[in-house]
PDB file of N, CA and C in Angstrom:
ATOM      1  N   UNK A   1       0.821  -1.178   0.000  1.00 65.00           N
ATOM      2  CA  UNK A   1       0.000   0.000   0.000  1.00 65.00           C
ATOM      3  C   UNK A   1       0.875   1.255   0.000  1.00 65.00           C
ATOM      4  N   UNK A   2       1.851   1.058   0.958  1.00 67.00           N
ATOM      5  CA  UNK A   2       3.105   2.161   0.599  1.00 67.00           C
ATOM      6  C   UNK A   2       3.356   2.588  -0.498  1.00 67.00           C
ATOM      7  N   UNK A   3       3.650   1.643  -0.983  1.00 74.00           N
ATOM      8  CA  UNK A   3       4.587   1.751  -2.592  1.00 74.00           C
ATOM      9  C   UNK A   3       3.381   2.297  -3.341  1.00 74.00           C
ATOM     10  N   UNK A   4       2.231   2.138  -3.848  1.00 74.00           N
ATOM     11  CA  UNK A   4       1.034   2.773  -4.487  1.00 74.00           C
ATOM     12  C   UNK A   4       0.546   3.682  -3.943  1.00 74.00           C
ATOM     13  N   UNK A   5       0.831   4.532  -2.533  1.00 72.00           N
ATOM     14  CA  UNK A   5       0.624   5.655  -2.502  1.00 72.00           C
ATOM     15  C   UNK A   5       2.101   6.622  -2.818  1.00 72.00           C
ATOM     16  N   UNK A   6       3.795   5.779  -2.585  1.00 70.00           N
ATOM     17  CA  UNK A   6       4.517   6.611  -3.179  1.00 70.00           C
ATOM     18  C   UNK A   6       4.723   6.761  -4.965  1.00 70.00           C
ATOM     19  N   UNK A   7       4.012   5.510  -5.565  1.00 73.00           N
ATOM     20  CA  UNK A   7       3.806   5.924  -6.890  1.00 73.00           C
ATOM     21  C   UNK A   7       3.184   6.928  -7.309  1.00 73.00           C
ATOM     22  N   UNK A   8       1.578   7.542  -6.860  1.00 77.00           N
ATOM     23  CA  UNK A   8       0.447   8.314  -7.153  1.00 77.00           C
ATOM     24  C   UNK A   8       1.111   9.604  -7.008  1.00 77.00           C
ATOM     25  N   UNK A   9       1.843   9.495  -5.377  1.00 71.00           N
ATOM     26  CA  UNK A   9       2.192  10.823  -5.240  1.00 71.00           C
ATOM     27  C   UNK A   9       3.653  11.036  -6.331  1.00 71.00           C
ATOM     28  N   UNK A  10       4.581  10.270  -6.940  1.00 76.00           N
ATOM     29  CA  UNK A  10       5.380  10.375  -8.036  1.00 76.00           C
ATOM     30  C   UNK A  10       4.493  11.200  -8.858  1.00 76.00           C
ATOM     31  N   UNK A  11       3.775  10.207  -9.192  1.00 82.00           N
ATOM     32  CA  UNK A  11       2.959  10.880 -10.810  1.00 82.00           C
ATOM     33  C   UNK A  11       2.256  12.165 -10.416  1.00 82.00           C
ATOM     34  N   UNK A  12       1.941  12.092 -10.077  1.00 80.00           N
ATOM     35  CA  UNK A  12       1.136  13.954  -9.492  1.00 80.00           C
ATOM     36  C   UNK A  12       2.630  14.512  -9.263  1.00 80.00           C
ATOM     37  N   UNK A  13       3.460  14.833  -8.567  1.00 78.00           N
ATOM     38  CA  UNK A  13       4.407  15.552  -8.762  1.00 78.00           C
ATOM     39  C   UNK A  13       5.173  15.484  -9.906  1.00 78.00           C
ATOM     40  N   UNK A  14       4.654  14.804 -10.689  1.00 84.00           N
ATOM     41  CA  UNK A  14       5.866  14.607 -12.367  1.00 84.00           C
ATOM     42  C   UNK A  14       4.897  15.588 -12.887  1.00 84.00           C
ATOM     43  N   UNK A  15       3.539  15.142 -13.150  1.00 87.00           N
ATOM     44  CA  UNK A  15       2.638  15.881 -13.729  1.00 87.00           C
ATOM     45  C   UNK A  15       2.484  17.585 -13.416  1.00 87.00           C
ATOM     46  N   UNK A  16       2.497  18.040 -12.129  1.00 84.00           N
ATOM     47  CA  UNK A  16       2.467  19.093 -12.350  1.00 84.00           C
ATOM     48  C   UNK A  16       3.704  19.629 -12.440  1.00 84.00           C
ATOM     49  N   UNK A  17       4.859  19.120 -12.600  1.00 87.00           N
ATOM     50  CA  UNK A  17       5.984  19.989 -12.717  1.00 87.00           C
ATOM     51  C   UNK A  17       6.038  20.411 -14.244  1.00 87.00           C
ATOM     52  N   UNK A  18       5.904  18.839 -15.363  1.00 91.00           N
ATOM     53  CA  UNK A  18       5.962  18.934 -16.470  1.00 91.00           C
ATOM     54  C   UNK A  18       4.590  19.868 -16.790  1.00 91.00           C
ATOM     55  N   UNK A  19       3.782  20.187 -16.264  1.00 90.00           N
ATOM     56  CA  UNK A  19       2.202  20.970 -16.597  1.00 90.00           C
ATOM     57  C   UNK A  19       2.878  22.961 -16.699  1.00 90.00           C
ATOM     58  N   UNK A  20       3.589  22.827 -15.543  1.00 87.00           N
ATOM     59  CA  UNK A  20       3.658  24.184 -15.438  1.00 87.00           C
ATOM     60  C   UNK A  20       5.429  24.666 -16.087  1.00 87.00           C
ATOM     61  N   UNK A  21       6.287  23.999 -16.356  1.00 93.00           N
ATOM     62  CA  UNK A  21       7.434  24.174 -16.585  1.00 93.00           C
ATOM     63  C   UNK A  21       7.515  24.953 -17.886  1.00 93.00           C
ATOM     64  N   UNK A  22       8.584  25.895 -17.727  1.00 94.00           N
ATOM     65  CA  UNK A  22       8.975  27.199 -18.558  1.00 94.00           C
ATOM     66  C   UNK A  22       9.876  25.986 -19.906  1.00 94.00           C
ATOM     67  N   UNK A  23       9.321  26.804 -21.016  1.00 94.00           N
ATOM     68  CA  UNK A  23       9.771  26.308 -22.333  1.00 94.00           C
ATOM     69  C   UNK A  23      11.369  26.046 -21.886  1.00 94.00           C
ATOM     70  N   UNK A  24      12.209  26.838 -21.772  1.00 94.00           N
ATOM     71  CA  UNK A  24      13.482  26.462 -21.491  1.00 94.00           C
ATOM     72  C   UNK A  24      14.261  25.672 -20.475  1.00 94.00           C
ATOM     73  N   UNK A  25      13.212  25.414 -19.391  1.00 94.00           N
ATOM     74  CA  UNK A  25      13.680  23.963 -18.697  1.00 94.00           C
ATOM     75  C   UNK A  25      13.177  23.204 -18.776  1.00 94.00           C
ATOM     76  N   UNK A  26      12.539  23.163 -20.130  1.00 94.00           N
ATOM     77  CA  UNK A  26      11.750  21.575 -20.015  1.00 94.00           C
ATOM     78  C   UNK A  26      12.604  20.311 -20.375  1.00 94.00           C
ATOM     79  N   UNK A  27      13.786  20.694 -21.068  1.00 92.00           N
ATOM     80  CA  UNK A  27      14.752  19.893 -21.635  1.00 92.00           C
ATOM     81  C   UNK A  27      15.078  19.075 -20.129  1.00 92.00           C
ATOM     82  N   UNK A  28      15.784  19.801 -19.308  1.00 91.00           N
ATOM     83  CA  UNK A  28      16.334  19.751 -18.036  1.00 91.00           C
ATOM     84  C   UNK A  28      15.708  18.845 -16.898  1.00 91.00           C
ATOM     85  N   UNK A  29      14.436  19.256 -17.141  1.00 92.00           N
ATOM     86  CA  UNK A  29      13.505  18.846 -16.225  1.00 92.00           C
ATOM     87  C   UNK A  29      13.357  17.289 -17.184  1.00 92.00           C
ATOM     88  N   UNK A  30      13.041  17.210 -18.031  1.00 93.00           N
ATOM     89  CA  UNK A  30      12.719  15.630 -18.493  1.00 93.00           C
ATOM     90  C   UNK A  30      14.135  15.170 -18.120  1.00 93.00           C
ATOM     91  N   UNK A  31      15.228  15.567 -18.141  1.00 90.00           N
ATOM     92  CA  UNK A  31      16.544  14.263 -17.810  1.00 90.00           C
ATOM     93  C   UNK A  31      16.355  14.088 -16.394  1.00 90.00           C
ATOM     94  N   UNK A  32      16.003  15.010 -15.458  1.00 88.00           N
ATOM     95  CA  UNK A  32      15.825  15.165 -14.001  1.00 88.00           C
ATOM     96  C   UNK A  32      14.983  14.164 -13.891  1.00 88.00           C
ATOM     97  N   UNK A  33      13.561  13.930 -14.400  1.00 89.00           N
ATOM     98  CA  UNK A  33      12.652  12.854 -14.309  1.00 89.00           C
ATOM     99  C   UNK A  33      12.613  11.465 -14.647  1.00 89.00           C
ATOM    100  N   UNK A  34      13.892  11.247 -15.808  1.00 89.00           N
ATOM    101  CA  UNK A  34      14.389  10.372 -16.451  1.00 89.00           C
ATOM    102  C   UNK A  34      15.625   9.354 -15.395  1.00 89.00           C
ATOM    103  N   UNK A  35      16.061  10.317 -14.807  1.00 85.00           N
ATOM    104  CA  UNK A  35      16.711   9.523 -13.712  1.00 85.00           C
ATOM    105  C   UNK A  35      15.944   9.003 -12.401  1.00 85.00           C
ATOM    106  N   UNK A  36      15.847   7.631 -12.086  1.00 81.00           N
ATOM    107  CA  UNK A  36      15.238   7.689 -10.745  1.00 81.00           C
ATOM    108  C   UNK A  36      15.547   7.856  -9.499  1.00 81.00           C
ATOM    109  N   UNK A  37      16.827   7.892  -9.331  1.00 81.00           N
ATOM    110  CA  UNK A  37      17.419   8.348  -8.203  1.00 81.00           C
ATOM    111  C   UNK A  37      17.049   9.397  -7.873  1.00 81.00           C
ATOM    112  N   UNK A  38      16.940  10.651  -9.017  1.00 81.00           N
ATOM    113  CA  UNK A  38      16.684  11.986  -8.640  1.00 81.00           C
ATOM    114  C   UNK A  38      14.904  12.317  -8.346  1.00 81.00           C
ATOM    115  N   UNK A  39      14.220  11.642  -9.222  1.00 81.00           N
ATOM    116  CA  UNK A  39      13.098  11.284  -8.676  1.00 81.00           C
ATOM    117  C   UNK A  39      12.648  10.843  -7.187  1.00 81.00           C
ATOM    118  N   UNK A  40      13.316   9.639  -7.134  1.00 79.00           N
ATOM    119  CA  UNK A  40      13.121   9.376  -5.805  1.00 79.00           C
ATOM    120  C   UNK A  40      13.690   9.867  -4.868  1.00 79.00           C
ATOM    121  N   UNK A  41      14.933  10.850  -4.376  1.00 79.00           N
ATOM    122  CA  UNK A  41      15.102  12.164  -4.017  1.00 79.00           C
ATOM    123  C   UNK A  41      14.839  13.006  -3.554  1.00 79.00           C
ATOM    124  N   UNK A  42      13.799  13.371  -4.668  1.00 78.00           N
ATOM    125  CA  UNK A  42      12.803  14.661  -4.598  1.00 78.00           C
ATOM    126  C   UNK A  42      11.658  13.969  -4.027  1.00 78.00           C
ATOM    127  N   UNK A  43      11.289  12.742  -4.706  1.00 77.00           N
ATOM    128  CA  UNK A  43       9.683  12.698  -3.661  1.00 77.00           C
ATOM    129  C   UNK A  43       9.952  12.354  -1.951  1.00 77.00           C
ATOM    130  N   UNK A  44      11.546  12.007  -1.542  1.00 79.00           N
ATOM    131  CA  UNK A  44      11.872  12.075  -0.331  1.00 79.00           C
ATOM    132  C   UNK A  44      11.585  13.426   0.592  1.00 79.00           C
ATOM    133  N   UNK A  45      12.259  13.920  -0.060  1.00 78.00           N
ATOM    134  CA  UNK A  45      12.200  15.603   0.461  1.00 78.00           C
ATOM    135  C   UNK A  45      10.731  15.820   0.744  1.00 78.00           C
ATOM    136  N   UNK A  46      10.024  15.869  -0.687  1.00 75.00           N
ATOM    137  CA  UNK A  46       8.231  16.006  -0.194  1.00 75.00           C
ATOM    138  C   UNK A  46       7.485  15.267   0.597  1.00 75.00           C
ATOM    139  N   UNK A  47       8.110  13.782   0.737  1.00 75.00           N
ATOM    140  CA  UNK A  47       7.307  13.247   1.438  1.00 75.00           C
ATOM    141  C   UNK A  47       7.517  13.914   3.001  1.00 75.00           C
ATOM    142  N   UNK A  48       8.886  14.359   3.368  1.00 79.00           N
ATOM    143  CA  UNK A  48       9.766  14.014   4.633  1.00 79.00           C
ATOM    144  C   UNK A  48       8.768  15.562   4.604  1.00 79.00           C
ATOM    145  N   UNK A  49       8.688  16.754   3.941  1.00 75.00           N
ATOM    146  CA  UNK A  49       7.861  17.750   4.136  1.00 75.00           C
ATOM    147  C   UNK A  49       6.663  17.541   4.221  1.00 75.00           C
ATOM    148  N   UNK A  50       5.933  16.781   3.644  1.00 73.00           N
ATOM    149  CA  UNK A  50       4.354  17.078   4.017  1.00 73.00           C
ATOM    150  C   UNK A  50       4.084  16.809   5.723  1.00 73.00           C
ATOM    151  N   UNK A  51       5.371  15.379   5.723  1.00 78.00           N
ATOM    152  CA  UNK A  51       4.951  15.258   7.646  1.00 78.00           C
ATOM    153  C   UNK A  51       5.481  16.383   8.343  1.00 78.00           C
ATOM    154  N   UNK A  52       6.466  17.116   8.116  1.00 76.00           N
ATOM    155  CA  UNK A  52       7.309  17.845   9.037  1.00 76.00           C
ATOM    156  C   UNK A  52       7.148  19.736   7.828  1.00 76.00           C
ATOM    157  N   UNK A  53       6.563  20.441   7.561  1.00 70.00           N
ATOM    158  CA  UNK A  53       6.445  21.082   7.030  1.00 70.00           C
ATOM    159  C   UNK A  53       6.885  22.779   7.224  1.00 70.00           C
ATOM    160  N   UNK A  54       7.067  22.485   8.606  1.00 68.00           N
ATOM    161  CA  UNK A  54       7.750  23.510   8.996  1.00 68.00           C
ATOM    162  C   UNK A  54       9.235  23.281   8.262  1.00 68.00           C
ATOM    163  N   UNK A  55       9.866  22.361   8.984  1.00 65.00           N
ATOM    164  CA  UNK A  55      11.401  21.901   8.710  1.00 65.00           C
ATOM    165  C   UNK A  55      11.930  22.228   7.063  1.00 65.00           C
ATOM    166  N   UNK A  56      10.473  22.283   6.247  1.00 67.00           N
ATOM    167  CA  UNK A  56      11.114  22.315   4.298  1.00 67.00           C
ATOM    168  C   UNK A  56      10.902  23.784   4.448  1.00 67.00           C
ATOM    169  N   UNK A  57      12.055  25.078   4.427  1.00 71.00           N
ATOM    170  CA  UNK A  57      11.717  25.945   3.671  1.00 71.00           C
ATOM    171  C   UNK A  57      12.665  26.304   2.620  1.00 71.00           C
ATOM    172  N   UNK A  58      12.790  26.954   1.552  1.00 68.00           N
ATOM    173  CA  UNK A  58      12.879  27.218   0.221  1.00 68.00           C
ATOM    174  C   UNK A  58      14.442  26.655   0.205  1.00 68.00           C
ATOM    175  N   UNK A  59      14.974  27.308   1.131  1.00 74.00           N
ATOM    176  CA  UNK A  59      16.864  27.460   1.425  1.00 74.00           C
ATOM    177  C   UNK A  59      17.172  25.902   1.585  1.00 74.00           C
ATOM    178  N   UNK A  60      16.308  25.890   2.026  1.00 76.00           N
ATOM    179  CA  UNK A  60      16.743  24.098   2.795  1.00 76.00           C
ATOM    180  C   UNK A  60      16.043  22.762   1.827  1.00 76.00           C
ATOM    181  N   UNK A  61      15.347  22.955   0.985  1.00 72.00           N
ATOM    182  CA  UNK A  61      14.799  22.422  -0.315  1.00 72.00           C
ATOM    183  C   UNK A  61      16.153  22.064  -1.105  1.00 72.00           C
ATOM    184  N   UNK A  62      16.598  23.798  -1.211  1.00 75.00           N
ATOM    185  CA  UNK A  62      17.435  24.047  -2.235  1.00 75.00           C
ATOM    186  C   UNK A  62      18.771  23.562  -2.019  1.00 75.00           C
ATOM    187  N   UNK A  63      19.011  23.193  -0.567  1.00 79.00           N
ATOM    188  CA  UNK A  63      20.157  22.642  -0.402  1.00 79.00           C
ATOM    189  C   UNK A  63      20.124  21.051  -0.051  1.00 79.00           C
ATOM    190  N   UNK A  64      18.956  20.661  -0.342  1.00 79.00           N
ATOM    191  CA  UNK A  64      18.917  19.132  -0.187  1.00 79.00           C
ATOM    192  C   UNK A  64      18.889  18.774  -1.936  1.00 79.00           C
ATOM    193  N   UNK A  65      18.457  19.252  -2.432  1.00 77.00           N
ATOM    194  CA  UNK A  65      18.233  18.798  -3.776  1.00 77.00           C
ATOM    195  C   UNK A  65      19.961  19.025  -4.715  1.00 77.00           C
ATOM    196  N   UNK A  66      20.895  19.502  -3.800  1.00 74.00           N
ATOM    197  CA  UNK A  66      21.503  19.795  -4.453  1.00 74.00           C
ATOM    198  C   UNK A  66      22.683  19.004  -3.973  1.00 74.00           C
ATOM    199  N   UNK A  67      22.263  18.715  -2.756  1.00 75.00           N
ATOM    200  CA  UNK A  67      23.369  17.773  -2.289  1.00 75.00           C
ATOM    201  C   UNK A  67      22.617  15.730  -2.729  1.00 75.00           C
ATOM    202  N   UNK A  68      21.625  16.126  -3.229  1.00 75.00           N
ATOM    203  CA  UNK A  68      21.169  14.693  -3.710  1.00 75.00           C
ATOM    204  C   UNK A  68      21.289  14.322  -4.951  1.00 75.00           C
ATOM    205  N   UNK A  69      20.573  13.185  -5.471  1.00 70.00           N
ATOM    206  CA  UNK A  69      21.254  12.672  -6.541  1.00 70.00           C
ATOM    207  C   UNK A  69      20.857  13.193  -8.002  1.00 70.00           C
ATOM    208  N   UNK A  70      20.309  14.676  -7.643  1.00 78.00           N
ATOM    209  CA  UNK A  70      19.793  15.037  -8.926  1.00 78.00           C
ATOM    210  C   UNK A  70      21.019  16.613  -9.178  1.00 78.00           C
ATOM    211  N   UNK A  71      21.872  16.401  -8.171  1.00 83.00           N
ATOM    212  CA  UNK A  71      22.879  17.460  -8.225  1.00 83.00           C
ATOM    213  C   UNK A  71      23.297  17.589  -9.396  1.00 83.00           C
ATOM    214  N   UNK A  72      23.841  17.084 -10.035  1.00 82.00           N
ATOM    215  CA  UNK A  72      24.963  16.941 -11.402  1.00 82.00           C
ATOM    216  C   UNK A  72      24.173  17.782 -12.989  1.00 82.00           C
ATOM    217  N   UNK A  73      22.415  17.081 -12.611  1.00 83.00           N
ATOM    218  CA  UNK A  73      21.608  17.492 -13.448  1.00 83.00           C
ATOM    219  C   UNK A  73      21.692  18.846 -13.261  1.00 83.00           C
ATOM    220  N   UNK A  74      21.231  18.998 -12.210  1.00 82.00           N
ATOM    221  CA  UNK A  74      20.712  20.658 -11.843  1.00 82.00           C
ATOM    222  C   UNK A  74      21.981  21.511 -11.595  1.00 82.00           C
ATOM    223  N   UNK A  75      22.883  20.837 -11.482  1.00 83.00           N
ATOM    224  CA  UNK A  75      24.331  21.756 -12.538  1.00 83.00           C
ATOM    225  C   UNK A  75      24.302  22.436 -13.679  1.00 83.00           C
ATOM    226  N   UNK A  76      23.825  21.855 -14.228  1.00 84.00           N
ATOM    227  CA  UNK A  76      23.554  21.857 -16.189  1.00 84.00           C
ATOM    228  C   UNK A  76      22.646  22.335 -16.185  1.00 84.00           C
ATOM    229  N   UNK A  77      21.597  22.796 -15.453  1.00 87.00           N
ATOM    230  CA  UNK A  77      20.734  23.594 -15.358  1.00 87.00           C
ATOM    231  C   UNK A  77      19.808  24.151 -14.362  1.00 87.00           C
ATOM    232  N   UNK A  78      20.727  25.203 -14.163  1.00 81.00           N
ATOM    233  CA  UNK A  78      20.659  26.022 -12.569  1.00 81.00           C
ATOM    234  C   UNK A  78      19.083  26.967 -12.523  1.00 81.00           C
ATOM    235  N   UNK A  79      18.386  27.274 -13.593  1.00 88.00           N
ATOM    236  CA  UNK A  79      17.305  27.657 -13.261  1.00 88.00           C
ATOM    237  C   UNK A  79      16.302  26.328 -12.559  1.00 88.00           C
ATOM    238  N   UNK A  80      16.423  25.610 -13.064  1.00 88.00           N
ATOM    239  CA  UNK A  80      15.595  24.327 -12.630  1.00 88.00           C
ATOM    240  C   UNK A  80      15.917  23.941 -11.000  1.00 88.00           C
ATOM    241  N   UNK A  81      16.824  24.367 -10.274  1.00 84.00           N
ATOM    242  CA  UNK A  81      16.339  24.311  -9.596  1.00 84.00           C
ATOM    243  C   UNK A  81      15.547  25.692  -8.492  1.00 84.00           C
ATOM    244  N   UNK A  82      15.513  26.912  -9.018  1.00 85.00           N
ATOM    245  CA  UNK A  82      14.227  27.381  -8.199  1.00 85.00           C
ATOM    246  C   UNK A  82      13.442  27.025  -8.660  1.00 85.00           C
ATOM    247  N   UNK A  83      12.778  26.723  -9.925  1.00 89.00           N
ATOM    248  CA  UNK A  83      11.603  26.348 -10.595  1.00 89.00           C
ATOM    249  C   UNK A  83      11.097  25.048  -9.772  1.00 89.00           C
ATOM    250  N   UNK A  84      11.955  24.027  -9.191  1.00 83.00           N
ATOM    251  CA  UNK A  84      11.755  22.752  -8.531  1.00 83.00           C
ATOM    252  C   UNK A  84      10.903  23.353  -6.991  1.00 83.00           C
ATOM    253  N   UNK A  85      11.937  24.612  -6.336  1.00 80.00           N
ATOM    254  CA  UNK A  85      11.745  24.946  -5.045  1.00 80.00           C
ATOM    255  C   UNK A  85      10.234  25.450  -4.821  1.00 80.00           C
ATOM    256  N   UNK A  86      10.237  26.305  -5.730  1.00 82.00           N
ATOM    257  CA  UNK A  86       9.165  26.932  -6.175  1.00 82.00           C
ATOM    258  C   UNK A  86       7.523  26.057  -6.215  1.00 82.00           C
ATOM    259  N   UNK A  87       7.543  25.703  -7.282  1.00 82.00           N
ATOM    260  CA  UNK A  87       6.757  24.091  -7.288  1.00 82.00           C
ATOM    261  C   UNK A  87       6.827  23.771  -5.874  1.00 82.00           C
ATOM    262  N   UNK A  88       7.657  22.762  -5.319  1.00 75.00           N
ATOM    263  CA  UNK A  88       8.092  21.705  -4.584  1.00 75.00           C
ATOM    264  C   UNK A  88       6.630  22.575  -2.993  1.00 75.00           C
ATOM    265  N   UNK A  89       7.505  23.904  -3.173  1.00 74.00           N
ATOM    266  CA  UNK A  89       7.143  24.675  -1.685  1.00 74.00           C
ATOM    267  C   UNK A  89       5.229  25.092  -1.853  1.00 74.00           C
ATOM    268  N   UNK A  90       4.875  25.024  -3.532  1.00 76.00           N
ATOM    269  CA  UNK A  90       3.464  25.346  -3.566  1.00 76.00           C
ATOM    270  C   UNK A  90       2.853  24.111  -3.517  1.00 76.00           C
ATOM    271  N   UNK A  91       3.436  23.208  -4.087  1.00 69.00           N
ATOM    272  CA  UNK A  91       2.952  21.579  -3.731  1.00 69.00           C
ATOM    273  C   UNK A  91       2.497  21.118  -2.439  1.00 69.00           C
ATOM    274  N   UNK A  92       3.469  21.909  -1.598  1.00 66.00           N
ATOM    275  CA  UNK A  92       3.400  21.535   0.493  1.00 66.00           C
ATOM    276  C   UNK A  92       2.165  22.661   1.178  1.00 66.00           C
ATOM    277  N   UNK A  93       1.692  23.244   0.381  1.00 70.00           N
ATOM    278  CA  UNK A  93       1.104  24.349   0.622  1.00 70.00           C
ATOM    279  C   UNK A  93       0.040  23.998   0.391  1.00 70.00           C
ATOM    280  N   UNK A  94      -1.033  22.505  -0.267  1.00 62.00           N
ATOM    281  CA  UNK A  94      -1.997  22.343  -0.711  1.00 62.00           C
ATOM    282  C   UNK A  94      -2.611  21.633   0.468  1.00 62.00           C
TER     283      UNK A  94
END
């Protein structure tokens, strides 16, 4: 039951990132999604925020995502990650 609620919540966070993403990181953002490490990563962070929501703010997003395994990506393309924070922090906000 775990695993099919961390799938749903995958796909809803793939979906609205790819829904709202700026023409010029969309390149970026599909290799980011294409890897699963960095995927699974990021839905760490959100998950570990929706319980603890105080603890995720923007700075501290931005420095987990960068020390995780989607670092290298979001090297190669440094707007993507406020666009992630951004997202990530209106996502925790619902």
């Amino acid at each position: 039951m775990e695993q099919l609620a961390a799938l749903a919540i995958r796909k809803k966070v793939s979906a609205t990132l790819r829904d709202n993403c700026p023409a010029e990181l969309k390149s970026g953002l599909e290799e980011l999604l294409a890897d699963e490490g960095a995927v699974a990563s990021i839905q760490q962070i959100l998950t570990a925020g929706m319980k603890n929501p105080i603890s995720l703010r923007p700075d501290s997003l931005k420095s987990q995502l960068l020390a995780g395994a989607a670092a290298a990506i979001l090297e190669k393309c440094p707007g993507l990650v406020d666009y992630l924070v951004k997202t990530a922090s209106s996502f925790l906000k619902r």
